[in-house]
Amino acid sequence: MSDSRVFLVTGPTGAMGGTVATTLAASGHRLVLAARNETKLKEIADLVSPADQVATVVADTSEPLQARRAVSETLDRFGRIDGLIHLVGGFHVGPVVLTDLDAYLRMFQANMLSAVSATQAVLPQLDNGGHLIYLSSVLASEPFPGFGAYAASKAALQAWAKSLAHEVKGRGVHAHTVVMTMADTEEARAQRPHVNFEHATKPKAVADVIDFLVSPAADGMYGASVPVLGKFEFSTALMAGPPGAPQLNRL
Ligand SMILES: NC(=O)c1ccc[n+]([C@@H]2O[C@H](COP(=O)([O-])OP(=O)(O)OC[C@H]3O[C@@H](n4cnc5c(N)ncnc54)[C@H](OP(=O)(O)O)[C@@H]3O)[C@@H](O)[C@H]2O)c1
């Protein structure tokens, strides 16, 4: 497989899409960006240069038929497909008693079933190996209060991706999850002026790790969950440490 590969990028119209697309294109990869919103899709595609390295498909790839159409258009455009970069996701916060079942269904649809749909469309094309990349959250393993529906859907995604990784590694397909915390974007900073963004994840750091995971340098890795958490940490009153000792995390 050459270093320049062809990836279907699903859900590139969110906070991470532009940075992931421009980073992969800068490494020489060709991309088909697939999302539901044509206007936002064009804005993201316009960030990528050279322009002939990118194509767009207006599709909701969480629907199996539309996902298959996105793959077929990828093959028409570039003649091959080497993997999936799945950025589709949704977010919900609310206490259990105020979170209705529809919110759970939306979270599982956006964060977990969308990955199944896109993967089922791409995987049959990866006869010579390939890459499948999913994005999760640190909250999947350490959920904050109020994040139950979101955290459960991301935990389901990670469990499913691990199983998938074992299922497909024999045929040279690498399935990885990149685990992040809140993305450090201008929009997030404006919405949360009280938050210390030192603890957020830089989108470029995530994009660079994805770029590494699809490179030959990561050929020895199958089924990794890679934390890209910046300086994120949990704080607790117990961090005061043993009697007489300084707070070790503040040294
Ligand atoms: N940004 C963060 O702080 C953060 C933190 C941890 C993990 N992540 C994960 O990283 C990934 C990328 O993050 P992001 O912030 O760029 O994502 P995002 O803004 O939440 O959404 C990314 C994409 O998902 C699409 N989408 C949402 N629900 C969908 C559905 N039901 N069916 C089909 N498409 C749907 C959106 O399409 P439309 O434009 O059409 O709505 C958008 O293209 C996501 O999986 C997210 O959960 C993000």
Coordinates of C-alpha atoms and ligand atoms in Angstrom, one line a residue:
M1 CA 0.0 0.0 0.0
S2 CA 1.4 3.4 -0.9
D3 CA 1.6 6.3 1.6
S4 CA -1.0 8.2 -0.3
R5 CA -4.3 6.5 0.5
V6 CA -8.0 7.2 0.0
F7 CA -10.2 7.7 3.0
L8 CA -13.9 8.2 3.5
V9 CA -14.3 10.9 6.2
T10 CA -17.8 10.7 7.7
G11 CA -19.2 13.6 9.7
P12 CA -16.5 16.2 8.9
T13 CA -18.8 19.2 9.4
G14 CA -18.2 19.4 13.2
A15 CA -15.5 20.9 15.3
M16 CA -12.9 18.4 14.3
G17 CA -13.6 18.0 10.6
G18 CA -11.5 20.8 9.1
T19 CA -8.4 20.0 11.1
V20 CA -8.6 16.3 10.5
A21 CA -9.2 16.8 6.7
T22 CA -6.4 19.3 6.2
T23 CA -3.9 17.2 8.2
L24 CA -4.6 14.0 6.3
A25 CA -4.5 15.9 3.0
A26 CA -1.2 17.5 3.9
S27 CA 0.2 13.9 4.3
G28 CA -0.9 13.3 0.7
H29 CA -4.1 11.3 1.4
R30 CA -7.1 11.8 -0.8
L31 CA -10.4 12.2 0.9
V32 CA -14.1 11.9 0.3
L33 CA -16.0 14.0 2.9
A34 CA -19.5 12.8 3.6
A35 CA -22.1 14.7 5.6
R36 CA -25.7 15.8 5.6
N37 CA -25.3 19.5 5.3
E38 CA -24.1 20.5 1.8
T39 CA -23.2 24.1 2.8
K40 CA -21.0 23.1 5.7
L41 CA -19.5 20.3 3.7
K42 CA -18.4 22.7 1.0
E43 CA -16.9 25.0 3.6
I44 CA -14.8 22.1 4.9
A45 CA -13.8 20.9 1.5
D46 CA -12.6 24.4 0.6
L47 CA -10.1 24.3 3.4
V48 CA -8.4 21.3 1.8
S49 CA -5.6 21.8 -0.8
P50 CA -4.8 20.8 -3.4
A51 CA -8.5 20.8 -4.3
D52 CA -8.1 17.7 -6.5
Q53 CA -7.3 15.7 -3.3
V54 CA -10.8 16.1 -2.0
A55 CA -14.4 15.3 -3.0
T56 CA -17.7 15.6 -1.2
V57 CA -20.8 13.4 -1.0
V58 CA -24.0 14.8 0.6
A59 CA -25.2 11.8 2.5
D60 CA -26.3 10.7 6.0
T61 CA -23.9 7.8 6.4
S62 CA -25.7 6.6 9.5
E63 CA -28.2 5.2 7.0
P64 CA -26.8 2.0 5.4
L65 CA -28.0 2.8 1.9
Q66 CA -26.5 6.3 2.0
A67 CA -23.3 5.0 3.5
R68 CA -23.0 2.5 0.6
R69 CA -23.6 5.3 -1.9
A70 CA -20.8 7.3 -0.3
V71 CA -18.4 4.4 -0.7
S72 CA -19.5 3.8 -4.3
E73 CA -18.9 7.5 -5.1
T74 CA -15.5 7.3 -3.4
L75 CA -14.6 4.4 -5.7
D76 CA -15.9 6.3 -8.7
R77 CA -13.9 9.4 -7.8
F78 CA -10.5 7.8 -6.8
G79 CA -10.7 4.2 -7.9
R80 CA -10.0 2.8 -4.5
I81 CA -10.8 3.2 -0.8
D82 CA -8.3 2.4 2.1
G83 CA -10.4 3.2 5.1
L84 CA -12.9 5.2 7.1
I85 CA -12.3 8.1 9.4
H86 CA -15.5 8.3 11.3
L87 CA -16.2 11.7 12.9
V88 CA -19.9 11.5 13.3
G89 CA -21.1 12.1 16.9
G90 CA -23.7 13.6 19.1
F91 CA -23.7 15.1 22.5
H92 CA -26.2 15.3 25.3
V93 CA -26.0 16.3 29.0
G94 CA -28.7 16.0 31.6
P95 CA -29.5 14.2 34.8
V96 CA -31.0 10.7 34.5
V97 CA -34.5 11.7 35.7
L98 CA -34.7 14.5 33.1
T99 CA -33.3 12.5 30.2
D100 CA -36.0 10.8 28.2
L101 CA -35.5 7.6 26.3
D102 CA -35.4 9.5 23.0
A103 CA -32.2 11.2 24.1
Y104 CA -30.6 7.8 24.7
L105 CA -31.7 6.6 21.3
R106 CA -30.3 9.8 19.6
M107 CA -27.0 9.3 21.4
F108 CA -26.7 5.6 20.4
Q109 CA -27.7 6.5 16.8
A110 CA -25.2 9.3 16.5
N111 CA -22.3 7.8 18.4
M112 CA -22.6 4.1 18.0
L113 CA -24.9 2.9 15.2
S114 CA -23.6 5.5 12.8
A115 CA -20.2 3.8 13.1
V116 CA -21.8 0.4 12.4
S117 CA -23.5 1.7 9.3
A118 CA -20.4 3.5 7.9
T119 CA -18.2 0.5 8.7
Q120 CA -20.5 -2.0 7.1
A121 CA -20.3 0.0 3.9
V122 CA -16.5 0.4 3.9
L123 CA -15.3 -3.0 5.2
P124 CA -16.2 -5.1 2.2
Q125 CA -13.9 -2.9 0.1
L126 CA -10.8 -3.5 2.3
D127 CA -9.6 -6.8 0.8
N128 CA -6.0 -5.6 0.9
G129 CA -6.1 -4.3 4.5
G130 CA -7.0 -0.8 5.6
H131 CA -7.8 1.5 8.5
L132 CA -11.0 2.3 10.5
I133 CA -10.7 5.2 13.0
Y134 CA -13.4 6.2 15.5
L135 CA -13.5 9.0 18.0
S136 CA -14.5 8.6 21.6
S137 CA -14.4 10.5 24.9
V138 CA -12.6 10.0 28.2
L139 CA -16.2 10.1 29.6
A140 CA -16.8 6.6 28.3
S141 CA -14.6 5.2 31.0
E142 CA -14.8 8.0 33.6
P143 CA -18.3 9.6 33.2
F144 CA -19.1 12.9 34.9
P145 CA -22.5 13.2 36.5
G146 CA -25.2 14.2 33.9
F147 CA -23.3 12.6 31.0
G148 CA -24.8 9.1 31.3
A149 CA -26.5 8.9 27.9
Y150 CA -23.5 10.3 26.1
A151 CA -20.9 8.3 28.0
A152 CA -22.9 5.0 27.6
S153 CA -23.1 5.5 23.9
K154 CA -19.3 6.2 23.6
A155 CA -18.6 3.2 25.9
A156 CA -20.7 1.1 23.5
L157 CA -18.8 2.4 20.6
Q158 CA -15.4 1.5 22.2
A159 CA -16.5 -2.0 23.1
W160 CA -17.8 -2.6 19.6
A161 CA -14.7 -1.2 18.0
K162 CA -12.5 -3.5 20.1
S163 CA -14.5 -6.5 19.0
L164 CA -14.4 -5.3 15.4
A165 CA -10.6 -4.9 15.7
H166 CA -10.2 -8.6 16.6
E167 CA -12.6 -9.6 13.9
V168 CA -10.7 -7.8 11.1
K169 CA -7.0 -7.8 12.0
G170 CA -6.4 -11.1 10.4
R171 CA -7.1 -9.5 7.0
G172 CA -4.8 -6.5 7.7
V173 CA -7.5 -4.1 8.8
H174 CA -6.5 -1.8 11.7
A175 CA -9.5 -0.5 13.8
H176 CA -8.6 2.1 16.4
T177 CA -10.4 4.5 18.7
V178 CA -8.9 7.9 19.5
V179 CA -10.1 9.0 23.0
M180 CA -10.3 12.7 23.5
T181 CA -11.8 15.2 25.9
M182 CA -13.5 18.5 25.0
A183 CA -12.0 20.0 21.9
D184 CA -10.2 23.4 22.3
T185 CA -12.0 25.5 19.7
E186 CA -12.9 29.1 19.5
E187 CA -16.6 28.2 19.7
A188 CA -16.0 26.0 22.8
R189 CA -14.0 28.8 24.5
A190 CA -16.8 31.3 23.8
Q191 CA -19.5 29.0 25.2
R192 CA -17.5 28.1 28.3
P193 CA -15.6 31.2 29.5
H194 CA -15.2 29.7 33.0
V195 CA -13.4 26.5 31.8
N196 CA -9.6 26.0 31.9
F197 CA -8.8 25.1 28.3
E198 CA -5.4 23.8 29.4
H199 CA -7.3 20.6 30.1
A200 CA -9.0 20.4 26.7
T201 CA -7.7 18.5 23.6
K202 CA -6.3 20.5 20.7
P203 CA -8.0 19.3 17.4
K204 CA -4.6 19.3 15.7
A205 CA -3.2 16.8 18.3
V206 CA -6.1 14.5 17.5
A207 CA -5.6 14.9 13.8
D208 CA -1.9 14.2 14.1
V209 CA -2.6 11.0 16.0
I210 CA -5.1 9.9 13.3
D211 CA -2.5 10.7 10.7
F212 CA 0.0 8.5 12.5
L213 CA -2.5 5.6 13.0
V214 CA -3.1 5.4 9.3
S215 CA 0.6 5.6 8.5
P216 CA 2.9 2.6 7.9
A217 CA 4.6 3.6 11.2
A218 CA 1.5 2.2 13.0
D219 CA 1.3 -1.0 11.0
G220 CA 2.1 -3.0 14.2
M221 CA -1.0 -1.6 16.0
Y222 CA -4.4 -3.2 15.9
G223 CA -7.4 -2.3 18.1
A224 CA -5.8 0.5 20.1
S225 CA -7.7 3.0 22.2
V226 CA -5.4 6.0 22.1
P227 CA -5.9 8.7 24.7
V228 CA -5.2 12.2 23.3
L229 CA -6.3 14.1 26.4
G230 CA -3.9 17.1 26.5
K231 CA -3.3 18.0 30.1
F232 CA -6.8 16.7 31.2
E233 CA -7.0 15.5 34.8
F234 CA -9.6 14.6 37.4
S235 CA -9.3 16.6 40.6
T236 CA -10.4 15.4 44.0
A237 CA -10.0 16.5 47.5
L238 CA -7.9 13.3 48.1
M239 CA -5.2 14.7 45.9
A240 CA -3.9 16.5 49.0
G241 CA -1.6 13.5 49.4
P242 CA -0.1 11.8 52.4
P243 CA 0.5 13.8 55.6
G244 CA 3.4 16.3 55.2
A245 CA 3.8 15.6 51.5
P246 CA 3.4 18.3 48.8
Q247 CA 0.5 17.9 46.3
L248 CA 2.4 15.7 43.9
N249 CA 0.4 16.8 40.8
R250 CA 1.4 20.4 41.5
L251 CA 5.1 20.0 41.6
Ligands
LIG1 N1 -15.7 18.2 20.0 C1 -15.5 17.7 21.2 O1 -15.3 18.4 22.2 C2 -15.4 16.2 21.3 C3 -15.0 15.6 22.5 C4 -15.0 14.2 22.6 C5 -15.3 13.4 21.5 N2 -15.7 14.0 20.4 C6 -16.0 13.1 19.2 O2 -15.2 13.4 18.1 C7 -16.0 13.3 16.9 C8 -15.9 14.6 16.1 O3 -16.2 15.6 17.0 P1 -17.0 16.9 16.4 O4 -17.1 17.9 17.6 O5 -16.4 17.4 15.2 O6 -18.4 16.3 16.2 P2 -19.8 16.9 16.1 O7 -19.7 18.4 15.8 O8 -20.5 16.5 17.4 O9 -20.5 16.1 14.9 C9 -19.8 15.6 13.9 C10 -20.7 15.2 12.7 O10 -21.7 14.3 13.1 C11 -22.8 14.5 12.3 N3 -23.9 13.9 12.9 C12 -24.4 14.2 14.1 N4 -25.5 13.3 14.4 C13 -25.6 12.6 13.3 C14 -26.6 11.6 12.9 N5 -27.5 11.1 13.8 N6 -26.4 11.0 11.7 C15 -25.5 11.5 10.8 N7 -24.6 12.4 11.1 C16 -24.7 13.0 12.3 C17 -22.8 16.0 12.1 O11 -23.5 16.3 10.9 P3 -24.4 17.7 10.7 O12 -23.4 18.8 10.5 O13 -25.3 17.3 9.6 O14 -25.2 17.8 12.0 C18 -21.3 16.4 12.0 O15 -20.9 16.2 10.7 C19 -17.4 12.9 17.4 O16 -17.6 11.5 17.4 C20 -17.5 13.4 18.8 O17 -18.4 12.7 19.6 C21 -15.7 15.3 20.2

